[in-house]
PDB file of C-alpha atoms and ligand atoms in Angstrom:
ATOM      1  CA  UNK A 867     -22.956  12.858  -8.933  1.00 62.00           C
ATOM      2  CA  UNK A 868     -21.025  15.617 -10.853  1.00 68.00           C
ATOM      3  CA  UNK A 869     -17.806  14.745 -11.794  1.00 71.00           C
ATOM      4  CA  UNK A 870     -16.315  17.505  -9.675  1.00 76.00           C
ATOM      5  CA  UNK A 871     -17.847  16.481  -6.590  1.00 84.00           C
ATOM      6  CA  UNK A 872     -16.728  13.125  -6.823  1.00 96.00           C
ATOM      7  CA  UNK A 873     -14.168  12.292  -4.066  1.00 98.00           C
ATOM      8  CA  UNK A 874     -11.032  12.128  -5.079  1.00 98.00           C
ATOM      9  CA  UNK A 875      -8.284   9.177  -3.999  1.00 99.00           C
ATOM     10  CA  UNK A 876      -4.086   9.188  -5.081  1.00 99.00           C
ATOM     11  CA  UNK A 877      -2.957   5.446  -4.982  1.00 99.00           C
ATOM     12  CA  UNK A 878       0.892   5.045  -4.897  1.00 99.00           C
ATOM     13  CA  UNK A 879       2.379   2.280  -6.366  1.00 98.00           C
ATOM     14  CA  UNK A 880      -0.844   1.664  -8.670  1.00 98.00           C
ATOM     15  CA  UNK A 881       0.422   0.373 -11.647  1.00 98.00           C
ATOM     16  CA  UNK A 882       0.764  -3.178 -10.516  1.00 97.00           C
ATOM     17  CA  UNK A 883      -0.699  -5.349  -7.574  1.00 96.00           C
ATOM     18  CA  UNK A 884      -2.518  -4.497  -5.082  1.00 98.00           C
ATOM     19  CA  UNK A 885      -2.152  -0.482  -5.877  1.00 98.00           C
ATOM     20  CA  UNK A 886      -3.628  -1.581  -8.871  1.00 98.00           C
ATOM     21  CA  UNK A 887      -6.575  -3.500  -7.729  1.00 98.00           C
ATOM     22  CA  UNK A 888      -7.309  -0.673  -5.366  1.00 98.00           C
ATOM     23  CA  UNK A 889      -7.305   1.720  -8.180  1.00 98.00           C
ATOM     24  CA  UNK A 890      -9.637   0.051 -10.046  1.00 98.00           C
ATOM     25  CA  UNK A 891     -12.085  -0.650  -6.784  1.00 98.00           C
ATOM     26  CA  UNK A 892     -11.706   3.022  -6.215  1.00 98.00           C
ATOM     27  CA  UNK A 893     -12.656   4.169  -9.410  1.00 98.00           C
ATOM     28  CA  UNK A 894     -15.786   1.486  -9.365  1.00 98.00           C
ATOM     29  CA  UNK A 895     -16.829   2.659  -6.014  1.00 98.00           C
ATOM     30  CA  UNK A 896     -16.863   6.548  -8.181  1.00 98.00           C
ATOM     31  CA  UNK A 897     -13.549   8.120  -7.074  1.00 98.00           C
ATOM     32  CA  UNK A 898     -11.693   9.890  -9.459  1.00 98.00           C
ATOM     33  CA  UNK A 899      -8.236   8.345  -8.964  1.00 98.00           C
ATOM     34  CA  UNK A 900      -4.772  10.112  -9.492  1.00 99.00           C
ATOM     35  CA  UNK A 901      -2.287   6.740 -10.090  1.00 99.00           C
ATOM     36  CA  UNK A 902       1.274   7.007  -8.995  1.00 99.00           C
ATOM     37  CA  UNK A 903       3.997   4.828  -9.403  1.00 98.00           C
ATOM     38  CA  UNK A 904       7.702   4.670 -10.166  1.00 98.00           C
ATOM     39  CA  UNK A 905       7.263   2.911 -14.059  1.00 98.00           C
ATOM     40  CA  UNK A 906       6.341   5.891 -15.574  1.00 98.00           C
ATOM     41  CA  UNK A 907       5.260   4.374 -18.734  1.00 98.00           C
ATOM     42  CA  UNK A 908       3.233   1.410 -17.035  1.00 98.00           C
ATOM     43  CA  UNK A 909       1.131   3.909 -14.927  1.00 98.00           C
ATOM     44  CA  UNK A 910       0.023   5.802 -17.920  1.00 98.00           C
ATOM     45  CA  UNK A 911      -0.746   3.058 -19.798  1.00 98.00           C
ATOM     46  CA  UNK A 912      -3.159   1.831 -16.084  1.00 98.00           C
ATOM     47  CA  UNK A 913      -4.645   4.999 -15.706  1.00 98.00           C
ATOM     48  CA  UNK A 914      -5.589   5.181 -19.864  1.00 98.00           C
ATOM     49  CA  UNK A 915      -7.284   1.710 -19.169  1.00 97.00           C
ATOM     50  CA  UNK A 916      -9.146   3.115 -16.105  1.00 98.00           C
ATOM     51  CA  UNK A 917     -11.019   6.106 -18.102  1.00 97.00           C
ATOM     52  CA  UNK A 918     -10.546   9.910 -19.253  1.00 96.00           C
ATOM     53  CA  UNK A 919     -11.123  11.093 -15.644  1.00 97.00           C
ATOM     54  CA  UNK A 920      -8.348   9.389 -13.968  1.00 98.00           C
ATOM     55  CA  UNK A 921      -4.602  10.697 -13.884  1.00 98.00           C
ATOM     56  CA  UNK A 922      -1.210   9.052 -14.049  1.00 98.00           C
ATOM     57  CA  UNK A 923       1.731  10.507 -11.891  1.00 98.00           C
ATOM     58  CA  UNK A 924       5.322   9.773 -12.294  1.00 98.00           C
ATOM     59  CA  UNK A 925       6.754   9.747  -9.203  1.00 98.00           C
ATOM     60  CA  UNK A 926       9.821   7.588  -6.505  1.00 98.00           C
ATOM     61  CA  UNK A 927       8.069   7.929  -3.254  1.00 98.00           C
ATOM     62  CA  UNK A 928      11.442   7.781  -1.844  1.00 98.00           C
ATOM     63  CA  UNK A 929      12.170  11.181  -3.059  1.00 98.00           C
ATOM     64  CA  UNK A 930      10.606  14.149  -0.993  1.00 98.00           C
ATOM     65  CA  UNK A 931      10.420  16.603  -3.518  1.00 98.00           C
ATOM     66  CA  UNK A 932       8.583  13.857  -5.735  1.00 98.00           C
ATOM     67  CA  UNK A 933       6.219  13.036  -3.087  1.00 98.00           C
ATOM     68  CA  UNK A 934       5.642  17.189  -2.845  1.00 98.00           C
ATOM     69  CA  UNK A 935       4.854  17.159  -6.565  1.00 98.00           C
ATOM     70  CA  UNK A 936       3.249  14.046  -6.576  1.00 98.00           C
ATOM     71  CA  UNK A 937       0.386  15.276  -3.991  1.00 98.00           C
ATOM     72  CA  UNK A 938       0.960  18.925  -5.830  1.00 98.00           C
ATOM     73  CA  UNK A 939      -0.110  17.498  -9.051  1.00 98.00           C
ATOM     74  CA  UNK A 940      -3.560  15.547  -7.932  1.00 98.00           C
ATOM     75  CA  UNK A 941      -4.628  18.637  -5.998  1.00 98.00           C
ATOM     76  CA  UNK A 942      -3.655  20.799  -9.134  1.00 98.00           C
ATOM     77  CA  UNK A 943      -5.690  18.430 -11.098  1.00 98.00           C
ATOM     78  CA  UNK A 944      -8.703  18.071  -9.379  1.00 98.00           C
ATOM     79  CA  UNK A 945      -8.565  20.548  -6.795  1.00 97.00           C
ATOM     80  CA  UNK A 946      -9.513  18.618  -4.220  1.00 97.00           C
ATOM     81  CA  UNK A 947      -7.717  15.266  -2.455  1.00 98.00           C
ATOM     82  CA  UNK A 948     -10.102  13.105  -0.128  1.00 98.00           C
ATOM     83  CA  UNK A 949      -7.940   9.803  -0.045  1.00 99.00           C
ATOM     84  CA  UNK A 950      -4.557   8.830   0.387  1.00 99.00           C
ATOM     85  CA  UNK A 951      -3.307   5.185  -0.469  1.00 99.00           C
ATOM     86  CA  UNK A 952       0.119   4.597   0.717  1.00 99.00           C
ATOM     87  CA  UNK A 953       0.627   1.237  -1.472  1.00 98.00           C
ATOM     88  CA  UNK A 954       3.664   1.608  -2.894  1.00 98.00           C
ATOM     89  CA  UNK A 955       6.715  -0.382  -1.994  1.00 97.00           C
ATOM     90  CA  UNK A 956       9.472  -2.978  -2.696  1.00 95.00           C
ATOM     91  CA  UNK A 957      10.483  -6.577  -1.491  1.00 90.00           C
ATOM     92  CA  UNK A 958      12.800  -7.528   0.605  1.00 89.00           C
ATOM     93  CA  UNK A 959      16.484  -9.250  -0.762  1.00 88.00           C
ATOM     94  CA  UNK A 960      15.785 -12.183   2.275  1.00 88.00           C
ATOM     95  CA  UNK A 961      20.012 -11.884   2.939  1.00 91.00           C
ATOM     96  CA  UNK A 962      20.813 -13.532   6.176  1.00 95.00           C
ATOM     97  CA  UNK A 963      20.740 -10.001   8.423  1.00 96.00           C
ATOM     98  CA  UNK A 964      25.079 -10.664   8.781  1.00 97.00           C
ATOM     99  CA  UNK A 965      25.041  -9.878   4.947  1.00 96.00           C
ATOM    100  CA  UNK A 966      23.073  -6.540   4.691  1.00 96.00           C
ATOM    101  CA  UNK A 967      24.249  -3.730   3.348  1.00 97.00           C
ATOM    102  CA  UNK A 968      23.191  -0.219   4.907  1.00 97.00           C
ATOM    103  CA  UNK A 969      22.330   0.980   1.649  1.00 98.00           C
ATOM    104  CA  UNK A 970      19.520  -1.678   0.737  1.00 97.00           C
ATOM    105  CA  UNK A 971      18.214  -1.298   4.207  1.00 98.00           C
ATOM    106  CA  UNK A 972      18.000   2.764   3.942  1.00 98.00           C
ATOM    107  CA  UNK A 973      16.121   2.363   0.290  1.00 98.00           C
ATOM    108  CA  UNK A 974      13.671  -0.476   1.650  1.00 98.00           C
ATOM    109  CA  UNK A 975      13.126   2.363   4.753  1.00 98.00           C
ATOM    110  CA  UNK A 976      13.081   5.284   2.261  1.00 98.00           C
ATOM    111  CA  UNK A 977      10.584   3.685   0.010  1.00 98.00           C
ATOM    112  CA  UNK A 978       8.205   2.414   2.561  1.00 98.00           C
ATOM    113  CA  UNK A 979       8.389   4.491   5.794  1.00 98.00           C
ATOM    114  CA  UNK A 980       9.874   7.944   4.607  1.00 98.00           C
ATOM    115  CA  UNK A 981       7.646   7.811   1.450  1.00 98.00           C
ATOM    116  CA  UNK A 982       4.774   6.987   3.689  1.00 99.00           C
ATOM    117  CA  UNK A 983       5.656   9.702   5.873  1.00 98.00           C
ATOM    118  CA  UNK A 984       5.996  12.274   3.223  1.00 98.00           C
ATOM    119  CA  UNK A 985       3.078  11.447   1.366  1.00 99.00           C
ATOM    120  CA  UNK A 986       0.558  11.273   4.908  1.00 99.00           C
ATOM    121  CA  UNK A 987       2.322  15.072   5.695  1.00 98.00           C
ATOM    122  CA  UNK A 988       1.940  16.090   2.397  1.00 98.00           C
ATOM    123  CA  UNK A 989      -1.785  14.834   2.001  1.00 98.00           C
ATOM    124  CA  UNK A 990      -3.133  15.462   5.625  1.00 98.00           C
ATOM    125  CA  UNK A 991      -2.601  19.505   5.256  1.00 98.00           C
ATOM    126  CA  UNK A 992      -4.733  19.433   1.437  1.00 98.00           C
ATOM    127  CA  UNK A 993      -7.205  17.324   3.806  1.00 98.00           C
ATOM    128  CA  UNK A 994      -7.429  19.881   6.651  1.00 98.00           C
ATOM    129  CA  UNK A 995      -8.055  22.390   4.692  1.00 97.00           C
ATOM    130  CA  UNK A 996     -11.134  20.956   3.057  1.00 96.00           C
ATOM    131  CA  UNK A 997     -12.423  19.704   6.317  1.00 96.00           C
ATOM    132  CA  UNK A 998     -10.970  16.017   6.236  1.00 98.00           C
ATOM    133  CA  UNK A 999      -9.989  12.689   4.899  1.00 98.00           C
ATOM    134  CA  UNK A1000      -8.944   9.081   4.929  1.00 99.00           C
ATOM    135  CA  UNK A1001      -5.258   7.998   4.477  1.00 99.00           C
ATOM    136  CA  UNK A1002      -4.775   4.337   3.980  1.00 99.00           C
ATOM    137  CA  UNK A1003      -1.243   2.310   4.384  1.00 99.00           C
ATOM    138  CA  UNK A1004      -0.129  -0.587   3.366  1.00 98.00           C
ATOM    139  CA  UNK A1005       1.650  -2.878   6.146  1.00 98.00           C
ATOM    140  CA  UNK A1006       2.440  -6.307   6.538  1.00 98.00           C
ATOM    141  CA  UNK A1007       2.675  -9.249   8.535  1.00 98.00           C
ATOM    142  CA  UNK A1008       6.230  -8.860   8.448  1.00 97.00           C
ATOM    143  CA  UNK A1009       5.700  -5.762  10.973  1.00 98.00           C
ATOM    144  CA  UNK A1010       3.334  -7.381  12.916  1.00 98.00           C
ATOM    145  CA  UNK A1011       5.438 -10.668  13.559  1.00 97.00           C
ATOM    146  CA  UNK A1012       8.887 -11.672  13.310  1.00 95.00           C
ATOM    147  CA  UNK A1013      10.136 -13.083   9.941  1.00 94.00           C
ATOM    148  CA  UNK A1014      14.124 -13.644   9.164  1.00 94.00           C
ATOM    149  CA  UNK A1015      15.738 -12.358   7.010  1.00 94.00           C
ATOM    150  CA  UNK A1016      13.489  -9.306   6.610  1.00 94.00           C
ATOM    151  CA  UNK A1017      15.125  -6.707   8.830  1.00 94.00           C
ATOM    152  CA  UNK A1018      14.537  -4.000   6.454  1.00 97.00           C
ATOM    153  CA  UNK A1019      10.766  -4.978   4.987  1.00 97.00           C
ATOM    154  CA  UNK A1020      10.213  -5.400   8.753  1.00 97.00           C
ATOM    155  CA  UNK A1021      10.972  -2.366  10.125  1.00 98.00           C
ATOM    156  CA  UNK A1022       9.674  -0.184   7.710  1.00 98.00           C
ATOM    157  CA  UNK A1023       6.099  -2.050   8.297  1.00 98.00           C
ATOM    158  CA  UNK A1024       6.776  -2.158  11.990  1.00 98.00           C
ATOM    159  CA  UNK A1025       7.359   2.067  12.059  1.00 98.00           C
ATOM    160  CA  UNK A1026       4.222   2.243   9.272  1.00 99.00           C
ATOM    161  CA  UNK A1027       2.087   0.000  12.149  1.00 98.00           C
ATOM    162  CA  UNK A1028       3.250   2.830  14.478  1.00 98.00           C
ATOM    163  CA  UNK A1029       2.993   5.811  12.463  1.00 98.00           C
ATOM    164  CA  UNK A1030      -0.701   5.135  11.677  1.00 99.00           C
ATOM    165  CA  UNK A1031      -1.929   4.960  15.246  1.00 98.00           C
ATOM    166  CA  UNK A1032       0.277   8.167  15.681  1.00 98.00           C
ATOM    167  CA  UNK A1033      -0.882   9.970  12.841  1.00 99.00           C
ATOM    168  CA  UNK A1034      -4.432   8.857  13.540  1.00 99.00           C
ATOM    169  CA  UNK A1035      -4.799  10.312  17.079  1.00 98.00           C
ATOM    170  CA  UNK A1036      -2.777  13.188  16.081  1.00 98.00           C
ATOM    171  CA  UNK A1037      -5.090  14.172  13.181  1.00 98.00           C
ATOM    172  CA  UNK A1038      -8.237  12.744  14.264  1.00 98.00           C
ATOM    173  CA  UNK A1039      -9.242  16.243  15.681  1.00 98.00           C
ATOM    174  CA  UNK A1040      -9.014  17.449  11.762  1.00 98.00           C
ATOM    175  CA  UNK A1041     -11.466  15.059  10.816  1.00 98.00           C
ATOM    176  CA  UNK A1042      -8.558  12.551   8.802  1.00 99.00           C
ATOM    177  CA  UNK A1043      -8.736   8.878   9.441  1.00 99.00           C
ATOM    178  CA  UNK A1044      -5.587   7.146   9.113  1.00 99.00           C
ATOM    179  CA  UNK A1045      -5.778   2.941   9.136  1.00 99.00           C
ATOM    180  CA  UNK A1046      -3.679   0.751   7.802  1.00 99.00           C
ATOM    181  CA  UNK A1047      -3.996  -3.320   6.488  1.00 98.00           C
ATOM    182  CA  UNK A1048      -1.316  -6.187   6.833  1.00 98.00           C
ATOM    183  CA  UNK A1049      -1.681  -8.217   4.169  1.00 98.00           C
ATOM    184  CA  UNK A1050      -0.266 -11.819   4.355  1.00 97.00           C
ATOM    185  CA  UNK A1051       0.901 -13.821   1.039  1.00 96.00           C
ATOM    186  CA  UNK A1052      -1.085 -12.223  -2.133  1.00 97.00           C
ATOM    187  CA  UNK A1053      -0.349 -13.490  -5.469  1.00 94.00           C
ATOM    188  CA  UNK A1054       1.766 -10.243  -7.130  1.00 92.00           C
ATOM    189  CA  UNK A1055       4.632  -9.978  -9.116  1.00 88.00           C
ATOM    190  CA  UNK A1056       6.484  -9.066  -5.823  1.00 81.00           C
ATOM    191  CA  UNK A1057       5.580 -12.891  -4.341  1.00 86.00           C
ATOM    192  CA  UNK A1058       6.247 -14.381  -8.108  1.00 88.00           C
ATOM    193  CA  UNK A1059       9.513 -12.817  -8.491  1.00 86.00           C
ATOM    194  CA  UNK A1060      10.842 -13.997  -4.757  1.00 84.00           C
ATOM    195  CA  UNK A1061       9.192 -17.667  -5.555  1.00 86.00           C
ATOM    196  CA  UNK A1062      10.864 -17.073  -8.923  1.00 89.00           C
ATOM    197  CA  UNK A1063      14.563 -16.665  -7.401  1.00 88.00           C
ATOM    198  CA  UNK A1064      13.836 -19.548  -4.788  1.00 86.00           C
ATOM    199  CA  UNK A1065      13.473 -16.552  -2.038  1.00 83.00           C
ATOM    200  CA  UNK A1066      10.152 -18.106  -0.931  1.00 85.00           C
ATOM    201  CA  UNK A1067       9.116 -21.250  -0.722  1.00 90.00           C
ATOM    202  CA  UNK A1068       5.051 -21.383  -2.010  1.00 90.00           C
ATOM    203  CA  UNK A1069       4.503 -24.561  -0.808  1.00 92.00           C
ATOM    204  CA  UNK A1070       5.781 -24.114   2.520  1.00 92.00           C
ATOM    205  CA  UNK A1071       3.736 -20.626   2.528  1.00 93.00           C
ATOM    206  CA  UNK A1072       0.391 -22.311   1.533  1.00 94.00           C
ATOM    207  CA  UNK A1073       0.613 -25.096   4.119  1.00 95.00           C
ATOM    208  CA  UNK A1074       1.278 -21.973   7.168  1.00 95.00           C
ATOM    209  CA  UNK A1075      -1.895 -20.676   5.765  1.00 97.00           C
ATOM    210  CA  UNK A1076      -5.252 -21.637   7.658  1.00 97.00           C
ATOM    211  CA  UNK A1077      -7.012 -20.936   4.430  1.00 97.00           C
ATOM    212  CA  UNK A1078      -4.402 -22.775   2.807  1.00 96.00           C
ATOM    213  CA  UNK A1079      -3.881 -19.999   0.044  1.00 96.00           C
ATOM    214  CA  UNK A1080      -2.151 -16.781  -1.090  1.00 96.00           C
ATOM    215  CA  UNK A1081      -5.042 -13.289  -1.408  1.00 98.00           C
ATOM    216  CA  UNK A1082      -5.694 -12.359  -4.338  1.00 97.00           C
ATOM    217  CA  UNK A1083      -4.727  -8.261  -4.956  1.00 98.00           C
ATOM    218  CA  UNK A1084      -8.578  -7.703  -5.297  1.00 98.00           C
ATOM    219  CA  UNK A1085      -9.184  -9.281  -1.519  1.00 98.00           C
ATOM    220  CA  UNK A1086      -7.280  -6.311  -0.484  1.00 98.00           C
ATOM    221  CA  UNK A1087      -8.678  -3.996  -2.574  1.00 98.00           C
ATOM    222  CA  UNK A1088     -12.226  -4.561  -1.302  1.00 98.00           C
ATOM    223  CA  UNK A1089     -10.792  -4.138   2.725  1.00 98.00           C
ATOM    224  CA  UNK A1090      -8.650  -1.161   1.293  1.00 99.00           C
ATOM    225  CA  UNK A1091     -11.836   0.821   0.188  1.00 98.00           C
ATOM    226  CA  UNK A1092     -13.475  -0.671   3.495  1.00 98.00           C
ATOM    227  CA  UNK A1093     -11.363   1.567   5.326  1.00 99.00           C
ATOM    228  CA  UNK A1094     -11.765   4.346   3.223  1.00 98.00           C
ATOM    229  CA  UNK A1095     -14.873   4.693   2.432  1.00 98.00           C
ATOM    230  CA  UNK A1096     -17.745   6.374   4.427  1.00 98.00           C
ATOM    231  CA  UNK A1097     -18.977   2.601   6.277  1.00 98.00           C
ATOM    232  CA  UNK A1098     -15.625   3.172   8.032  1.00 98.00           C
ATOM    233  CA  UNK A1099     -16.497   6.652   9.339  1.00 98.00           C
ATOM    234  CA  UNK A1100     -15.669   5.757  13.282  1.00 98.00           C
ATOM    235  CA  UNK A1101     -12.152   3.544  12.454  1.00 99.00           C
ATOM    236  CA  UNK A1102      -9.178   5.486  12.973  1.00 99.00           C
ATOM    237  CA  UNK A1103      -5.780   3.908  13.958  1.00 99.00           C
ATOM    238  CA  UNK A1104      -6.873   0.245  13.409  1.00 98.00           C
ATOM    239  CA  UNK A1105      -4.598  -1.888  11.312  1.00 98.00           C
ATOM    240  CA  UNK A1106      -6.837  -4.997   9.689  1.00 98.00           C
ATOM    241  CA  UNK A1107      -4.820  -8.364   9.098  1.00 98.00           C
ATOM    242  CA  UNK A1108      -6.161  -9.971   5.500  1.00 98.00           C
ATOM    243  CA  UNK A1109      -3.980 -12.950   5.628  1.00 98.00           C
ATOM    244  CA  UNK A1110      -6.056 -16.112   5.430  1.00 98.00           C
ATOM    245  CA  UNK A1111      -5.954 -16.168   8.945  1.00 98.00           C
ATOM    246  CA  UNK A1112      -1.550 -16.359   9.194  1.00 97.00           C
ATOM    247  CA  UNK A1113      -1.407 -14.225  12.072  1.00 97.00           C
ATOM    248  CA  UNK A1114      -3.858 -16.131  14.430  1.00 97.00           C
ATOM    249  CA  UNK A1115      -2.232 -19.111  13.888  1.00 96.00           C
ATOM    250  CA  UNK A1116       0.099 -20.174  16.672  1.00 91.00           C
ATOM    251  CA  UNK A1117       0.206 -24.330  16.515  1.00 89.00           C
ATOM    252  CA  UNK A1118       3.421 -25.734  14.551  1.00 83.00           C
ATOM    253  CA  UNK A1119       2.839 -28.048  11.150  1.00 81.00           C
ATOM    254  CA  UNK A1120       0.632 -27.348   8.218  1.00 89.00           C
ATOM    255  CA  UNK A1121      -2.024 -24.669   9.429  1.00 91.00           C
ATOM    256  CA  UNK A1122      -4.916 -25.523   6.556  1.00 83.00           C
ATOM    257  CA  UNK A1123      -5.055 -28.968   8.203  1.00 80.00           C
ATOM    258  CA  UNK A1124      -7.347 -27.633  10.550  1.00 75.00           C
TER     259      UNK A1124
HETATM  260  P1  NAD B1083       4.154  -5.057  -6.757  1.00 93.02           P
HETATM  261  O1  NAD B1083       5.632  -5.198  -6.918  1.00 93.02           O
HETATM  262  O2  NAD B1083       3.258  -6.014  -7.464  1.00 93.02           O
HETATM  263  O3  NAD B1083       3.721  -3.562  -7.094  1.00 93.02           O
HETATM  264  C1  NAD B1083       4.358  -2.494  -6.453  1.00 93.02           C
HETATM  265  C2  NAD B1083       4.229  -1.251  -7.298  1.00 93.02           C
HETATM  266  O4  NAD B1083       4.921  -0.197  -6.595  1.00 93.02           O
HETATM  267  C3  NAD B1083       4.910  -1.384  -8.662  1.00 93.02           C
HETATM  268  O5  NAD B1083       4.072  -0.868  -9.678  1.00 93.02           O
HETATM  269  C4  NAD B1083       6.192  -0.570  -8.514  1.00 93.02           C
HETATM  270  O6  NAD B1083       6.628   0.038  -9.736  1.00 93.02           O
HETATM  271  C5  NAD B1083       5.748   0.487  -7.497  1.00 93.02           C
HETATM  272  N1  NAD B1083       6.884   1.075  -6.794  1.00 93.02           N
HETATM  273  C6  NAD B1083       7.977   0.430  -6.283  1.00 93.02           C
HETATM  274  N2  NAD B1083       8.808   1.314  -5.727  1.00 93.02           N
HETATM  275  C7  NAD B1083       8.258   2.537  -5.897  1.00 93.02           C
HETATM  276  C8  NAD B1083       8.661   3.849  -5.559  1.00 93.02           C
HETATM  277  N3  NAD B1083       9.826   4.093  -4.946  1.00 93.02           N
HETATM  278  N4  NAD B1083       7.844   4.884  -5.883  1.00 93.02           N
HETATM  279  C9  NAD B1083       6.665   4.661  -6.527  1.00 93.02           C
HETATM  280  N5  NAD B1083       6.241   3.450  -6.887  1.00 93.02           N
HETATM  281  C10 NAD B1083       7.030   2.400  -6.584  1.00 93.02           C
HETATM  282  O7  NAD B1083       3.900  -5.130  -5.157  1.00 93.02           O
HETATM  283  P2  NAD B1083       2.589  -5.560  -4.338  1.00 93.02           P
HETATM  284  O8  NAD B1083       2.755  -6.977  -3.972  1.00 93.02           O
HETATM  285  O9  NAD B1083       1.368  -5.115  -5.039  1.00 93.02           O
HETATM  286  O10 NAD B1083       2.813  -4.713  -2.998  1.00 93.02           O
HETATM  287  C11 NAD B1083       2.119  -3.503  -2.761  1.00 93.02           C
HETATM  288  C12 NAD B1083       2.264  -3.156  -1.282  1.00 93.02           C
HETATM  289  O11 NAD B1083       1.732  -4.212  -0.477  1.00 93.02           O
HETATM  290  C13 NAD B1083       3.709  -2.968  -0.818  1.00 93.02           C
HETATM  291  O12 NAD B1083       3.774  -1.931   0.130  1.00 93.02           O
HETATM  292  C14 NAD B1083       4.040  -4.294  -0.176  1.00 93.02           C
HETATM  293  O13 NAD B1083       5.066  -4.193   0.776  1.00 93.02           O
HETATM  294  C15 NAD B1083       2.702  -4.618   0.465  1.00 93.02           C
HETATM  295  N6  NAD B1083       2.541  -6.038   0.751  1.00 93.02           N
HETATM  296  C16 NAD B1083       2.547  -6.971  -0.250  1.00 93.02           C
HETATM  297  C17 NAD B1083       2.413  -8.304   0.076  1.00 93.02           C
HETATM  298  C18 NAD B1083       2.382  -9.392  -0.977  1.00 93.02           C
HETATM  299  O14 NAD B1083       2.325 -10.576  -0.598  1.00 93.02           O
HETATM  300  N7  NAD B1083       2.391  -9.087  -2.258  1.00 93.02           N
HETATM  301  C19 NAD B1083       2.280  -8.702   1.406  1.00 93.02           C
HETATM  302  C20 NAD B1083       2.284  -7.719   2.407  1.00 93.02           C
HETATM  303  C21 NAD B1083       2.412  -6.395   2.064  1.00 93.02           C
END
């Protein structure tokens, strides 16, 4: 395939985890992939690694006019925008919901939910234009299911759940597919650093797993391009669980007992 015919996929929050993993089983499956993230530095240094026809993209996906740019620069780049990963994000401090502060919750909403929002907008009228696309975001079980001390991670996961089936039926007629995936426990320097600080308990986590184990970022890098690719060409709206089986688990004790 010519390089300019190859589709072409922005991945937010691609210099580390799973935004990383699904750049690098985008650019296997032959995109050319435009890497965003907030560490400038880190991103370039990902997208040099991936190959010449890949580009790096400063950008907060918190900040609208960032996100305008952001999309602005892959389309000025390769003139074309066929997928839309909407990876990047931030944990969760765990306070007991009594101690939150209303600024931590609006930057956990900002970065996940209005930077998903801006980014879909943004993304959905290149894709219209040139006949359609797939936009892909990154939920959680924390939206799906209630987990303490996550008011803010869960919410902005929770609207993300809802704004995919919205966006999908309201954009289906323009030939975008919007899904999303809820990942459960996957082993990235977001889970490290909260095990790290004695946020998380590992242990605990691995024995509420039916598979008895946290994904690895490439797990959900293969259901990522699942969803994006054309062997997904009739699944709009859906959102996948890849959790090792956490959400169909409803018995008490240690769920990999069997
Ligand atoms: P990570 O911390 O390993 O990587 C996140 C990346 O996003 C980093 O490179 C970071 O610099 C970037 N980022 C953070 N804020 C940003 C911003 N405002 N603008 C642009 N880039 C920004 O995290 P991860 O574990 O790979 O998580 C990726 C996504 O998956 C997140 O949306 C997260 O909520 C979701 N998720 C993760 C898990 C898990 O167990 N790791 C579980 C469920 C959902």
């Amino acid at each position: 395939m010519s390089a300019d015919r190859k589709p072409v996929a922005l991945v937010t929050g691609a210099a580390d985890g799973i935004g990383w993993a699904i750049a690098r089983r985008f650019a296997a499956a032959g995109c050319r992939v435009a890497l965003a993230d907030l560490a400038e530095e880190r991103v370039r240094e990902r997208a040099w690694e991936l190959g010449r026809e890949h580009l790096a993209l400063a950008a907060d996906v918190a900040e609208e006019a960032a996100v305008v740019r952001m999309v602005g620069g892959t389309l000025e780049h390769f003139g074309r925008l066929d997928m839309l990963v909407n990876n990047a994000g931030i944990g969760d401090p765990q306070r007991p919901t009594l101690e939150q502060d209303a600024a931590t919750f609006d930057r956990i909403l900002a970065v996940h939910l209005r930077g998903t929002f801006t980014a879909s907008r943004e993304a959905a009228r290149a894709m219209a234009e040139s006949g359609g696309g797939a936009i892909l975001n990154l939920a959680s079980i924390a939206g799906l299911t209630g987990l303490p001390r996550r008011n803010a991670y869960g919410a902005a996961k929770a609207g993300i759940v809802a704004m995919t089936r919205g966006m999908a039926c309201e954009w289906a007629g323009q030939g975008i597919r919007v899904n999303a995936i809820a990942p459960g426990y996957v082993r990235t320097a977001l889970v490290a650093k909260l095990e790290a600080e004695g946020r998380l308990d590992g242990a605990r986590i691995r024995r509420r797993i039916p598979m008895g184990r946290l994904a690895e970022p490439e797990e959900l890098a293969e259901a990522a391009w699942f969803l994006c690719s054309p062997a997904a060409s009739y699944v709009t709206g859906t959102v996948l669980s890849v959790d090792g089986g956490w959400m169909a688990f409803g018995d008490s004790g240690d769920a990999s007992a069997g």
